[in-house]
Coordinates of C-alpha atoms and ligand atoms in Angstrom, one line a residue:
X1 CA 15.5 22.9 -5.5
X2 CA 15.6 19.3 -5.7
X3 CA 12.7 17.3 -7.9
X4 CA 11.3 14.7 -9.1
X5 CA 14.0 14.3 -11.7
X6 CA 16.8 13.6 -8.6
X7 CA 16.1 10.9 -7.2
X8 CA 18.0 8.1 -8.0
X9 CA 15.0 5.6 -9.3
X10 CA 17.8 2.2 -8.7
X11 CA 17.6 2.9 -4.8
X12 CA 13.9 4.0 -3.8
X13 CA 11.9 3.2 -0.6
X14 CA 9.3 -0.2 -1.9
X15 CA 6.6 1.5 1.1
X16 CA 6.8 4.7 2.0
X17 CA 4.1 5.7 4.9
X18 CA 2.7 9.2 5.7
X19 CA 1.5 10.5 9.1
X20 CA 0.1 13.8 7.4
X21 CA -0.1 15.8 10.3
X22 CA -1.0 19.5 10.6
X23 CA -4.6 20.6 9.0
X24 CA -6.0 22.5 11.8
X25 CA -2.7 24.8 12.9
X26 CA -2.3 25.4 9.1
X27 CA -6.6 26.5 8.8
X28 CA -5.2 28.5 12.2
X29 CA -2.7 30.1 11.1
X30 CA -4.8 31.8 8.6
X31 CA -7.7 32.2 11.0
X32 CA -9.6 29.7 9.4
X33 CA -11.8 26.5 11.1
X34 CA -10.1 23.5 10.7
X35 CA -11.8 21.8 7.5
X36 CA -10.6 24.6 5.2
X37 CA -7.4 23.0 6.6
X38 CA -8.7 18.8 5.7
X39 CA -10.0 20.4 2.5
X40 CA -6.1 21.7 1.9
X41 CA -5.1 18.4 2.9
X42 CA -6.9 16.7 -0.1
X43 CA -4.5 18.6 -1.9
X44 CA -1.5 17.5 -0.5
X45 CA -3.0 13.8 -0.7
X46 CA -3.6 14.0 -4.4
X47 CA -0.5 15.7 -5.2
X48 CA 1.6 13.5 -3.0
X49 CA -0.2 10.1 -4.4
X50 CA 0.3 11.3 -8.4
X51 CA 4.3 12.0 -7.3
X52 CA 4.6 8.9 -6.2
X53 CA 3.5 7.1 -9.3
X54 CA 5.4 9.5 -11.0
X55 CA 8.6 8.3 -9.3
X56 CA 7.2 4.1 -9.2
X57 CA 7.1 3.8 -5.6
X58 CA 5.4 0.7 -5.3
X59 CA 4.0 1.1 -1.9
X60 CA 2.1 4.5 -0.1
X61 CA 0.6 4.0 3.3
X62 CA -1.1 7.4 4.5
X63 CA -2.9 7.9 8.1
X64 CA -5.8 9.2 7.1
X65 CA -7.9 8.9 10.3
X66 CA -7.1 7.5 13.5
X67 CA -8.6 5.2 15.8
X68 CA -8.3 8.2 18.6
X69 CA -10.0 10.7 15.6
X70 CA -13.3 9.4 16.2
X71 CA -12.9 11.8 19.4
X72 CA -13.1 15.2 17.6
X73 CA -15.9 17.2 17.4
X74 CA -18.8 15.3 15.7
X75 CA -18.9 18.3 13.2
X76 CA -14.9 17.7 12.3
X77 CA -15.8 14.0 12.1
X78 CA -18.4 14.4 9.7
X79 CA -16.4 16.6 7.1
X80 CA -13.8 14.3 6.9
X81 CA -15.7 11.2 6.4
X82 CA -17.6 13.5 3.8
X83 CA -14.4 14.9 2.2
X84 CA -13.4 10.8 2.0
X85 CA -16.6 10.3 0.1
X86 CA -16.6 13.6 -2.5
X87 CA -12.3 12.3 -2.5
X88 CA -13.0 9.0 -3.5
X89 CA -15.8 9.5 -6.3
X90 CA -13.7 12.2 -7.7
X91 CA -10.7 10.6 -8.5
X92 CA -11.9 7.1 -8.7
X93 CA -11.0 7.9 -12.7
X94 CA -7.3 9.3 -11.8
X95 CA -6.1 6.4 -9.6
X96 CA -7.4 3.6 -12.7
X97 CA -5.9 5.8 -15.1
X98 CA -2.7 5.8 -13.1
X99 CA -3.1 1.9 -12.6
X100 CA -2.8 2.6 -8.8
X101 CA -5.0 -0.3 -6.4
X102 CA -6.8 1.1 -3.2
X103 CA -6.9 -0.5 -0.2
X104 CA -7.7 0.1 3.0
X105 CA -6.6 -0.9 6.6
X106 CA -8.8 0.0 10.0
X107 CA -11.3 -0.4 11.7
X108 CA -13.5 -0.1 8.3
X109 CA -17.0 -1.5 9.6
X110 CA -16.8 1.3 12.0
X111 CA -16.8 4.2 8.9
X112 CA -20.4 5.6 8.0
X113 CA -22.1 3.1 5.6
X114 CA -21.3 5.6 2.6
X115 CA -17.4 5.7 3.2
X116 CA -17.9 1.9 3.5
X117 CA -19.8 1.5 0.0
X118 CA -18.0 4.0 -2.1
X119 CA -14.2 2.0 -0.4
X120 CA -15.7 -0.9 -1.5
X121 CA -16.4 0.2 -4.9
X122 CA -13.1 1.6 -5.6
X123 CA -10.7 -1.1 -4.0
X124 CA -13.1 -3.6 -6.3
X125 CA -12.4 -1.5 -9.5
X126 CA -9.1 -1.0 -9.0
X127 CA -8.3 -4.5 -7.7
X128 CA -6.7 -5.9 -11.0
X129 CA -3.7 -2.7 -11.7
X130 CA -0.7 -3.5 -11.2
X131 CA 0.9 -0.3 -10.7
X132 CA 1.2 1.6 -7.0
X133 CA -0.9 0.5 -3.9
X134 CA -2.2 2.8 -2.3
X135 CA -3.7 2.1 1.8
X136 CA -5.6 4.2 3.5
X137 CA -5.1 3.7 7.3
X138 CA -9.5 4.7 8.1
X139 CA -10.2 4.0 11.6
X140 CA -6.4 2.7 12.6
X141 CA -4.9 2.1 15.5
X142 CA -1.9 -0.1 15.7
X143 CA -2.0 -1.2 19.0
X144 CA -6.0 -2.4 18.0
X145 CA -4.2 -4.0 14.8
X146 CA -2.0 -6.3 16.9
X147 CA -4.6 -7.0 19.3
X148 CA -6.8 -8.3 17.3
X149 CA -3.7 -10.9 15.3
X150 CA -3.0 -11.9 18.7
X151 CA -6.8 -13.3 19.4
X152 CA -6.7 -14.5 16.1
X153 CA -3.8 -16.5 16.7
X154 CA -4.6 -17.4 20.5
X155 CA -8.2 -18.7 18.8
X156 CA -6.1 -21.0 16.5
X157 CA -3.9 -22.3 18.8
X158 CA -7.2 -23.1 20.9
X159 CA -8.5 -24.7 18.1
X160 CA -5.2 -27.0 17.1
X161 CA -4.9 -24.6 13.9
X162 CA -2.0 -23.4 14.6
X163 CA 0.8 -24.4 17.4
X164 CA 2.5 -22.4 19.6
X165 CA 5.8 -23.3 18.3
X166 CA 5.0 -22.3 15.2
X167 CA 4.2 -18.8 15.4
X168 CA 7.0 -16.5 14.2
X169 CA 7.5 -13.3 12.9
X170 CA 5.5 -14.4 9.1
X171 CA 3.2 -15.7 11.4
X172 CA 2.7 -12.9 12.9
X173 CA 2.2 -10.8 9.5
X174 CA -0.3 -12.6 7.7
X175 CA -2.9 -11.7 11.0
X176 CA -2.1 -8.3 10.6
X177 CA -4.6 -5.5 8.9
X178 CA -1.4 -5.3 6.1
X179 CA -0.7 -8.9 5.2
X180 CA -0.7 -7.5 1.6
X181 CA 2.1 -5.1 2.5
X182 CA 5.9 -4.7 3.0
X183 CA 7.3 -3.6 6.2
X184 CA 7.9 0.2 5.6
X185 CA 11.6 1.6 4.0
X186 CA 10.4 5.6 4.9
X187 CA 7.8 6.6 7.2
X188 CA 7.6 10.6 6.8
X189 CA 5.6 12.8 9.5
X190 CA 3.8 16.0 8.7
X191 CA 3.8 19.6 11.1
X192 CA 7.1 18.9 12.9
X193 CA 5.6 16.5 15.5
X194 CA 8.1 13.8 16.2
X195 CA 6.1 11.0 17.0
X196 CA 5.1 8.0 15.8
X197 CA 1.0 8.2 17.1
X198 CA -0.1 4.3 17.2
X199 CA 0.7 4.0 13.3
X200 CA 2.0 0.6 11.8
X201 CA 4.3 -0.2 15.2
X202 CA 5.0 -3.6 14.2
X203 CA 6.1 -2.7 10.2
X204 CA 8.1 0.3 10.7
X205 CA 10.9 -2.0 13.0
X206 CA 13.5 -0.8 10.8
X207 CA 12.0 2.5 8.9
X208 CA 13.8 5.2 8.6
X209 CA 11.9 8.0 10.3
X210 CA 11.8 11.5 8.6
X211 CA 10.0 14.9 10.6
X212 CA 9.5 17.9 8.4
X213 CA 8.4 20.8 9.8
X214 CA 5.8 21.6 7.2
X215 CA 1.7 21.4 7.9
X216 CA 0.5 18.8 5.8
X217 CA -1.8 21.0 3.4
X218 CA 1.8 22.7 2.2
X219 CA 3.4 19.2 1.7
X220 CA 4.9 19.6 -1.6
X221 CA 6.8 17.7 -4.8
X222 CA 9.8 19.4 -3.5
X223 CA 9.3 18.1 0.3
X224 CA 8.5 14.3 -0.8
X225 CA 11.7 14.5 -3.2
X226 CA 14.0 16.1 0.4
X227 CA 12.5 13.2 2.0
X228 CA 13.5 10.5 -0.3
X229 CA 17.2 12.1 -0.9
X230 CA 17.7 11.9 3.0
X231 CA 16.5 8.2 2.8
X232 CA 18.8 7.2 0.1
X233 CA 21.3 9.1 1.4
X234 CA 21.3 6.6 4.9
X235 CA 23.2 3.4 5.5
X236 CA 20.4 0.6 6.2
X237 CA 22.8 -2.0 8.8
X238 CA 19.5 -3.9 9.8
X239 CA 21.6 -4.7 13.0
X240 CA 24.8 -5.3 10.9
X241 CA 27.9 -3.4 11.1
X242 CA 29.0 -1.1 7.9
X243 CA 31.7 -3.5 7.1
X244 CA 29.5 -6.4 6.8
X245 CA 27.3 -4.7 4.6
X246 CA 30.1 -4.0 2.0
Ligands
LIG1 C1 -4.4 15.8 10.5 O1 -4.3 17.2 11.0 C2 -5.2 15.4 9.6 C3 -6.0 14.2 9.9 C4 -6.8 13.5 11.5 C5 -6.7 14.1 9.1 C6 -5.8 13.6 7.4 C7 -7.2 13.4 6.6 C8 -6.7 14.5 5.0 C9 -5.8 15.1 4.1 C10 -8.3 14.2 4.7 C11 -9.1 13.5 3.9 C12 -8.5 12.2 3.3 C13 -8.1 11.9 2.1 C14 -7.6 10.0 2.1 C15 -9.0 12.2 0.8 P1 -4.9 17.9 12.2 O2 -6.1 17.6 12.0 O3 -4.3 16.9 13.3 O4 -3.7 18.9 12.4 P2 -3.6 20.0 14.1 O5 -2.7 18.8 14.5 O6 -2.4 20.9 13.3 O7 -4.8 19.9 14.4

């Protein structure tokens, strides 16, 4: 079984993004409520953050709550928000100690005020950390993000702040929630589902995709390493030919 030591430190993905899926099914398999799966999902979050920091990954982005997740039963949404607040309180010291900086993407204003307050506190306290940037996607939807970028740019065009001929990819990037992040290099999705579910659609244009048939609460160091080793064995051509790369 591979461990963190087997990863080539010179060929790391700069930005790893994860769709953490399968908490509910993990709990169901054990005859428990879905909430039990989310509680154990938090442990997998802690493990993954710690392992990515140890590997010196620069950016880790986790899909923690989508815009569509608001449609789940009220009690499940409340539990997820409570878990978020409790985890932020509990992990602030560890994040700080490991030089990790926290950030968010998504419609943060739609979160309960307690969650917003806790997030602001951790984001402010870790703002000067220079190790890994951990980004939580909360109330996040990629189409919503793109729509809001288009609106902002259109408004600036209308007010003669930008001229249409100057709209390029860089301008679009600066209007996305992710303006402080590089493109995703490796996107991992757990639980065996092979879809993107409205996550970072613009930012994964050239990402390597890795789908693994393991529910999120069981995602371990070994699974993370397998994903990175798979990434390291792929040839990223960005539209060029193999010969051009060599
Ligand atoms: C997907 O499993 C998971 C989520 C929608 C939430 C992820 C949240 C956590 C891991 C806990 C809180 C997060 C942080 C950052 C502290 P699912 O419920 O969709 O599972 P299913 O597909 O089996 O139903």
